[in-house]
Amino acid sequence: MEKQKVLVAGASGYLGRHVVREFASRGYIVRALVRTTENLETEGPNMEPPVREFITEIFIGDATDRKSLEGACKGVDLVFSCMGLTKPQPGVTSEQVDHLGNRALLEDALLNGVKKFIYISVFNSQKMMDVDMVKTHEFFVNDLKASGIPYTVLRPTAYFSDMGMFFNMARSGHVFLFGDGSNRFNPIHGADLAHVCADSAEGIEREIDVGGPEIFTYDQTNIMAFEALGKQPSITHVPMWIGTAALFLTGIFNKPMASVMSFAISVSGFDNVAPARGSRRLADFYGDLAAKGG
Ligand SMILES: NC(=O)c1ccc[n+]([C@@H]2O[C@H](COP(=O)([O-])OP(=O)(O)OC[C@H]3O[C@@H](n4cnc5c(N)ncnc54)[C@H](OP(=O)(O)O)[C@@H]3O)[C@@H](O)[C@H]2O)c1
């Protein structure tokens, strides 16, 4: 059988790098859509792999510049996009990247006869439609559904890369958590999620909610981080009303930061337990991060 070619948009990010490796290991030809090639060469901060060796073609483009995306899907069978705004970028909005950037990519996919488009949104998105970073994902999902192209939308819980942020706070000696730390969730390792993503290329499911194999409270994940570091847990629970007030003030001075904070506050406010997939354990991930030192 002829090899399928997949375009991975967001190939330089945490999930993107795991997905590149997963598709390549299954025999796909991988074209990576990135803004710069730097991150492809080295291991990421949360042990996401260097992936340059798994990539056959590189397409340079920026979601905020639709012209730069033209031709990205030429000759491609399948598009996978986890291209998204997850960190504050001055002057750049979620609408520009998550919604309009992915829509420009979808238009290019339609023009080039792509057979399927796989997209990453967020678990429990319907509970967070007041959050820019969430609703812009779902605006794109609406476009995707209306386009007529075969699609799969995956809605994952938190990635282990987010647990890496908690780990770094624990390393610095103290963790701040929004809420009382009692809400439950099941974070997933990038490699486990990448496996589900690549399976969906051949599957018929259109919408997939997915989380990791273990359920924790926010407090538990942070205590585990301190334990992996051999430190005494030190956690401050920031009441939600203080978080909301801080968000309001941040929004006046720093909109990109407020957008990220808004997601963090919202998602901590309720349980996020999605159907479990994968086998990689958080304690092992923390153990590996601790062994790396730094
Ligand atoms: N992290 C989570 O817990 C979580 C949970 C559920 C859903 N999601 C969603 O999953 C997706 C991937 O998340 P992640 O944690 O892997 O994020 P990530 O590590 O920040 O990766 C995001 C990717 O999007 C790219 N990107 C950002 N702005 C771009 C632009 N203007 N033009 C082109 N590419 C751009 C990044 O490129 P650069 O390397 O150049 O920045 C990177 O390759 C996101 O849409 C996120 O909302 C994340």
Coordinates of C-alpha atoms and ligand atoms in Angstrom, one line a residue:
M1 CA 0.0 0.0 0.0
E2 CA 1.2 3.5 -0.8
K3 CA 2.4 5.5 2.2
Q4 CA -0.1 8.1 3.5
K5 CA 1.2 11.7 4.0
V6 CA 0.1 13.5 7.1
L7 CA 0.5 17.2 7.8
V8 CA 1.1 17.9 11.5
A9 CA 0.3 21.5 12.4
G10 CA 1.8 22.4 15.8
A11 CA 4.5 19.8 15.3
S12 CA 7.0 21.8 17.5
G13 CA 4.7 21.7 20.6
Y14 CA 4.3 19.1 23.4
L15 CA 1.6 17.0 21.8
G16 CA 2.7 17.8 18.3
R17 CA 6.1 16.2 18.8
H18 CA 4.6 13.0 20.2
V19 CA 2.2 12.9 17.3
V20 CA 4.9 13.3 14.7
R21 CA 6.8 10.4 16.3
E22 CA 3.7 8.3 16.5
F23 CA 2.6 8.8 12.8
A24 CA 6.2 8.2 11.6
S25 CA 6.4 5.0 13.6
R26 CA 3.2 3.8 11.8
G27 CA 4.8 4.4 8.4
Y28 CA 3.2 7.8 7.5
I29 CA 5.2 10.4 5.7
V30 CA 5.2 13.4 8.0
R31 CA 5.1 17.0 6.8
A32 CA 5.5 19.4 9.8
L33 CA 3.9 22.8 9.8
V34 CA 5.9 25.0 12.1
R35 CA 6.9 28.7 12.6
T36 CA 10.5 27.7 13.2
T37 CA 12.5 24.5 13.1
E38 CA 14.4 25.1 16.4
N39 CA 12.3 23.0 18.7
L40 CA 12.3 20.0 16.4
E41 CA 16.0 19.3 17.0
T42 CA 16.1 19.1 20.8
E43 CA 14.2 17.4 23.7
G44 CA 11.5 19.7 25.2
P45 CA 11.1 20.8 28.8
N46 CA 8.6 18.0 29.5
M47 CA 10.7 15.4 27.8
E48 CA 8.9 15.6 24.5
P49 CA 11.2 14.1 22.0
P50 CA 13.4 15.7 19.4
V51 CA 11.6 14.8 16.1
R52 CA 13.6 16.2 13.2
E53 CA 14.6 12.7 12.2
F54 CA 10.9 11.6 11.9
I55 CA 10.0 14.5 9.6
T56 CA 10.3 14.2 5.8
E57 CA 9.1 17.7 4.8
I58 CA 8.9 21.0 6.7
F59 CA 6.4 23.7 5.8
I60 CA 7.0 27.1 7.4
G61 CA 3.8 29.0 8.2
D62 CA 2.2 31.2 10.9
A63 CA -1.4 30.9 11.9
T64 CA -1.8 34.6 12.2
D65 CA -0.8 35.0 8.5
R66 CA -3.2 33.1 6.3
K67 CA -1.2 33.6 3.2
S68 CA 1.7 31.8 4.8
L69 CA -0.5 28.7 5.1
E70 CA -1.4 28.5 1.4
G71 CA -0.2 25.2 0.0
A72 CA 0.5 23.6 3.3
C73 CA -1.9 20.8 2.5
K74 CA -0.8 20.2 -1.1
G75 CA -0.2 16.5 -1.7
V76 CA -1.4 15.6 1.8
D77 CA -3.8 12.8 2.7
L78 CA -4.5 13.7 6.2
V79 CA -4.2 16.9 8.4
F80 CA -3.7 16.7 12.1
S81 CA -3.8 20.0 13.9
C82 CA -2.9 20.8 17.5
M83 CA -1.8 24.3 16.4
G84 CA -3.0 26.4 19.3
L85 CA -2.2 29.3 21.5
T86 CA -1.3 28.0 25.0
K87 CA 1.1 30.6 26.2
P88 CA 0.8 34.4 26.2
Q89 CA 2.1 35.9 23.0
P90 CA 2.1 39.7 22.8
G91 CA -0.5 41.0 20.4
V92 CA -1.8 37.5 19.4
T93 CA -5.2 36.2 20.3
S94 CA -6.8 32.7 20.5
E95 CA -9.2 33.8 17.9
Q96 CA -6.3 34.5 15.5
V97 CA -4.6 31.2 16.1
D98 CA -7.1 28.6 17.3
H99 CA -10.0 29.7 15.2
L100 CA -8.9 31.7 12.2
G101 CA -5.5 30.0 11.7
N102 CA -7.0 26.6 11.8
R103 CA -9.8 27.8 9.5
A104 CA -7.2 29.0 7.0
L105 CA -5.6 25.5 7.2
L106 CA -9.0 23.9 6.7
E107 CA -9.6 25.9 3.6
D108 CA -6.3 24.9 2.2
A109 CA -7.1 21.2 3.1
L110 CA -10.5 21.5 1.2
L111 CA -8.7 23.1 -1.8
N112 CA -6.2 20.3 -1.9
G113 CA -8.6 17.3 -1.5
V114 CA -7.4 16.2 1.9
K115 CA -9.3 13.1 3.0
K116 CA -9.6 13.7 6.8
F117 CA -8.9 16.5 9.3
I118 CA -8.1 15.7 12.9
Y119 CA -8.3 18.5 15.5
I120 CA -7.6 18.9 19.2
S121 CA -10.0 20.9 21.3
V122 CA -10.5 20.7 25.1
F123 CA -12.4 18.3 27.4
N124 CA -15.5 19.8 28.9
S125 CA -15.4 22.8 26.5
Q126 CA -19.1 23.3 26.8
K127 CA -18.6 24.2 30.5
M128 CA -16.0 26.8 29.6
M129 CA -17.5 28.7 26.7
D130 CA -16.8 32.0 28.5
V131 CA -13.0 31.3 28.2
D132 CA -11.4 32.6 25.0
M133 CA -8.9 29.8 24.7
V134 CA -11.8 27.3 24.8
K135 CA -14.5 28.9 22.8
T136 CA -12.2 29.7 19.9
H137 CA -11.4 25.9 19.6
E138 CA -15.1 25.2 19.4
F139 CA -15.7 28.0 16.9
F140 CA -13.2 26.1 14.7
V141 CA -14.9 22.8 15.4
N142 CA -18.2 24.3 14.1
D143 CA -16.4 25.4 10.9
L144 CA -14.9 21.9 10.6
K145 CA -18.2 20.2 11.0
A146 CA -19.9 22.5 8.5
S147 CA -17.1 22.0 5.9
G148 CA -18.2 18.5 4.9
I149 CA -14.7 17.0 5.2
P150 CA -14.4 13.8 7.2
Y151 CA -13.1 14.7 10.6
T152 CA -12.3 13.7 14.2
V153 CA -12.3 16.1 17.1
L154 CA -10.4 14.9 20.2
R155 CA -11.1 16.6 23.5
P156 CA -8.4 15.8 26.0
T157 CA -8.0 16.6 29.7
A158 CA -4.7 18.2 31.0
Y159 CA -1.5 16.9 29.5
F160 CA 1.5 15.8 31.5
S161 CA 3.2 19.1 30.3
D162 CA 0.8 21.0 32.5
M163 CA 1.9 18.7 35.4
G164 CA 5.4 19.8 34.4
M165 CA 4.4 23.3 35.3
F166 CA 3.2 22.2 38.7
F167 CA 6.5 20.3 39.1
N168 CA 8.5 23.4 38.3
M169 CA 6.6 25.3 41.0
A170 CA 7.3 22.5 43.5
R171 CA 10.9 22.6 42.5
S172 CA 11.0 26.3 43.4
G173 CA 9.6 25.4 46.8
H174 CA 6.0 26.5 46.7
V175 CA 2.8 25.8 44.7
F176 CA -0.1 28.2 44.2
L177 CA -3.4 26.5 43.3
F178 CA -6.7 28.0 42.3
G179 CA -9.5 26.6 44.5
D180 CA -9.3 24.2 47.3
G181 CA -7.4 21.5 45.4
S182 CA -10.1 18.9 45.8
N183 CA -11.3 18.7 42.2
R184 CA -10.4 15.5 40.3
F185 CA -8.9 15.0 36.9
N186 CA -7.0 12.4 34.8
P187 CA -4.0 14.0 33.1
I188 CA -2.6 12.2 30.1
H189 CA 1.0 11.7 28.8
G190 CA 1.7 13.1 25.3
A191 CA 2.7 9.7 24.0
D192 CA -0.5 8.0 25.1
L193 CA -2.6 10.8 23.6
A194 CA -0.6 10.7 20.4
H195 CA -1.5 7.0 20.1
V196 CA -5.2 7.8 20.4
C197 CA -4.8 10.6 17.8
A198 CA -3.1 8.3 15.3
D199 CA -5.7 5.6 15.9
S200 CA -8.4 8.2 15.0
A201 CA -6.9 8.6 11.6
E202 CA -8.2 5.2 10.6
G203 CA -11.2 5.1 13.0
I204 CA -14.8 6.3 12.4
E205 CA -15.4 8.1 15.7
R206 CA -16.0 11.8 15.1
E207 CA -15.7 13.1 18.7
I208 CA -13.4 11.5 21.3
D209 CA -13.1 12.6 24.9
V210 CA -9.9 11.3 26.4
G211 CA -7.9 11.4 29.6
G212 CA -5.2 9.4 31.3
P213 CA -5.3 6.1 33.3
E214 CA -5.1 7.6 36.8
I215 CA -7.5 10.0 38.6
F216 CA -6.1 12.6 41.0
T217 CA -7.1 15.7 42.9
Y218 CA -5.1 18.8 42.2
D219 CA -3.6 18.5 45.7
Q220 CA -2.5 14.9 45.1
T221 CA -0.7 15.8 41.8
N222 CA 1.2 18.5 43.6
I223 CA 2.0 16.5 46.7
M224 CA 3.4 13.8 44.3
A225 CA 5.6 16.5 42.7
F226 CA 7.1 17.5 46.1
E227 CA 7.6 13.8 47.0
A228 CA 9.4 13.2 43.7
L229 CA 11.7 16.0 44.6
G230 CA 12.2 14.8 48.2
K231 CA 10.7 18.1 49.5
Q232 CA 8.1 18.9 52.1
P233 CA 4.8 19.9 50.3
S234 CA 4.0 23.6 50.5
I235 CA 0.8 24.6 48.8
T236 CA -1.3 27.7 49.0
H237 CA -4.9 27.5 47.9
V238 CA -5.9 30.7 46.3
P239 CA -9.7 31.2 46.7
M240 CA -11.5 31.4 43.4
W241 CA -12.8 34.9 44.1
I242 CA -9.2 36.2 44.5
G243 CA -8.3 34.4 41.3
T244 CA -11.2 36.1 39.5
A245 CA -10.3 39.6 40.9
A246 CA -6.6 39.0 39.9
L247 CA -7.8 38.0 36.5
F248 CA -9.8 41.3 36.1
L249 CA -6.8 43.4 37.0
T250 CA -4.4 41.4 34.8
G251 CA -6.9 41.8 32.0
I252 CA -6.4 45.6 32.2
F253 CA -2.6 45.5 31.8
N254 CA -1.9 42.2 30.1
K255 CA -4.6 40.6 28.0
P256 CA -2.6 37.7 26.7
M257 CA -1.7 36.7 30.2
A258 CA -5.3 37.1 31.4
S259 CA -6.4 34.8 28.7
V260 CA -4.2 32.0 29.9
M261 CA -5.1 32.7 33.6
S262 CA -8.8 32.6 32.7
F263 CA -8.4 29.0 31.4
A264 CA -6.4 27.9 34.5
I265 CA -9.0 29.3 36.9
S266 CA -12.0 28.0 35.0
V267 CA -10.6 24.4 34.5
S268 CA -9.7 24.1 38.2
G269 CA -13.3 24.9 39.2
F270 CA -14.8 21.4 38.6
D271 CA -14.0 17.8 38.0
N272 CA -12.4 16.9 34.6
V273 CA -12.4 13.1 34.4
A274 CA -12.6 11.9 30.8
P275 CA -12.7 8.2 29.5
A276 CA -9.3 6.7 30.4
R277 CA -6.7 5.7 27.8
G278 CA -3.0 4.9 27.9
S279 CA -0.8 3.5 30.6
R280 CA 1.9 6.0 31.4
R281 CA 1.9 7.0 35.1
L282 CA 2.3 10.5 36.5
A283 CA 4.7 9.3 39.3
D284 CA 7.1 7.9 36.7
F285 CA 6.9 11.2 34.7
Y286 CA 7.7 13.2 37.9
G287 CA 10.5 10.7 38.7
D288 CA 12.1 11.2 35.3
L289 CA 11.8 15.0 35.6
A290 CA 13.4 14.8 39.1
A291 CA 16.2 12.6 37.8
K292 CA 17.0 15.2 35.1
G293 CA 17.7 17.8 37.8
G294 CA 18.3 21.2 36.3
Ligands
LIG1 N1 -1.8 21.4 27.4 C1 -3.0 20.9 27.8 O1 -3.1 20.4 28.9 C2 -4.1 20.8 26.8 C3 -5.3 20.2 27.2 C4 -6.3 20.1 26.2 C5 -6.2 20.6 25.0 N2 -5.0 21.3 24.7 C6 -4.9 21.9 23.3 O2 -4.0 21.0 22.6 C7 -3.2 21.8 21.7 C8 -1.7 21.5 21.8 O3 -1.4 21.8 23.2 P1 0.2 21.7 23.6 O4 0.2 21.7 25.1 O5 0.9 20.7 22.9 O6 0.7 23.2 23.2 P2 2.1 23.7 22.8 O7 3.2 22.9 23.3 O8 2.1 25.2 23.2 O9 2.1 23.6 21.2 C9 1.3 24.5 20.4 C10 1.8 24.4 19.0 O10 1.1 25.4 18.3 C11 2.0 26.2 17.6 N3 1.6 27.6 17.4 C12 1.3 28.5 18.3 N4 1.0 29.6 17.8 C13 1.2 29.5 16.4 C14 1.1 30.3 15.3 N5 0.8 31.6 15.4 N6 1.4 29.8 14.1 C15 1.8 28.5 13.9 N7 1.9 27.6 15.0 C16 1.6 28.1 16.2 C17 3.3 26.1 18.5 O11 4.4 26.6 17.7 P3 5.7 27.2 18.4 O12 6.5 26.1 18.9 O13 6.3 28.0 17.3 O14 5.2 28.1 19.5 C18 3.3 24.7 18.8 O15 3.8 23.9 17.8 C19 -3.6 23.3 21.9 O16 -4.5 23.7 21.0 C20 -4.2 23.2 23.3 O17 -5.2 24.3 23.5 C21 -4.0 21.4 25.5

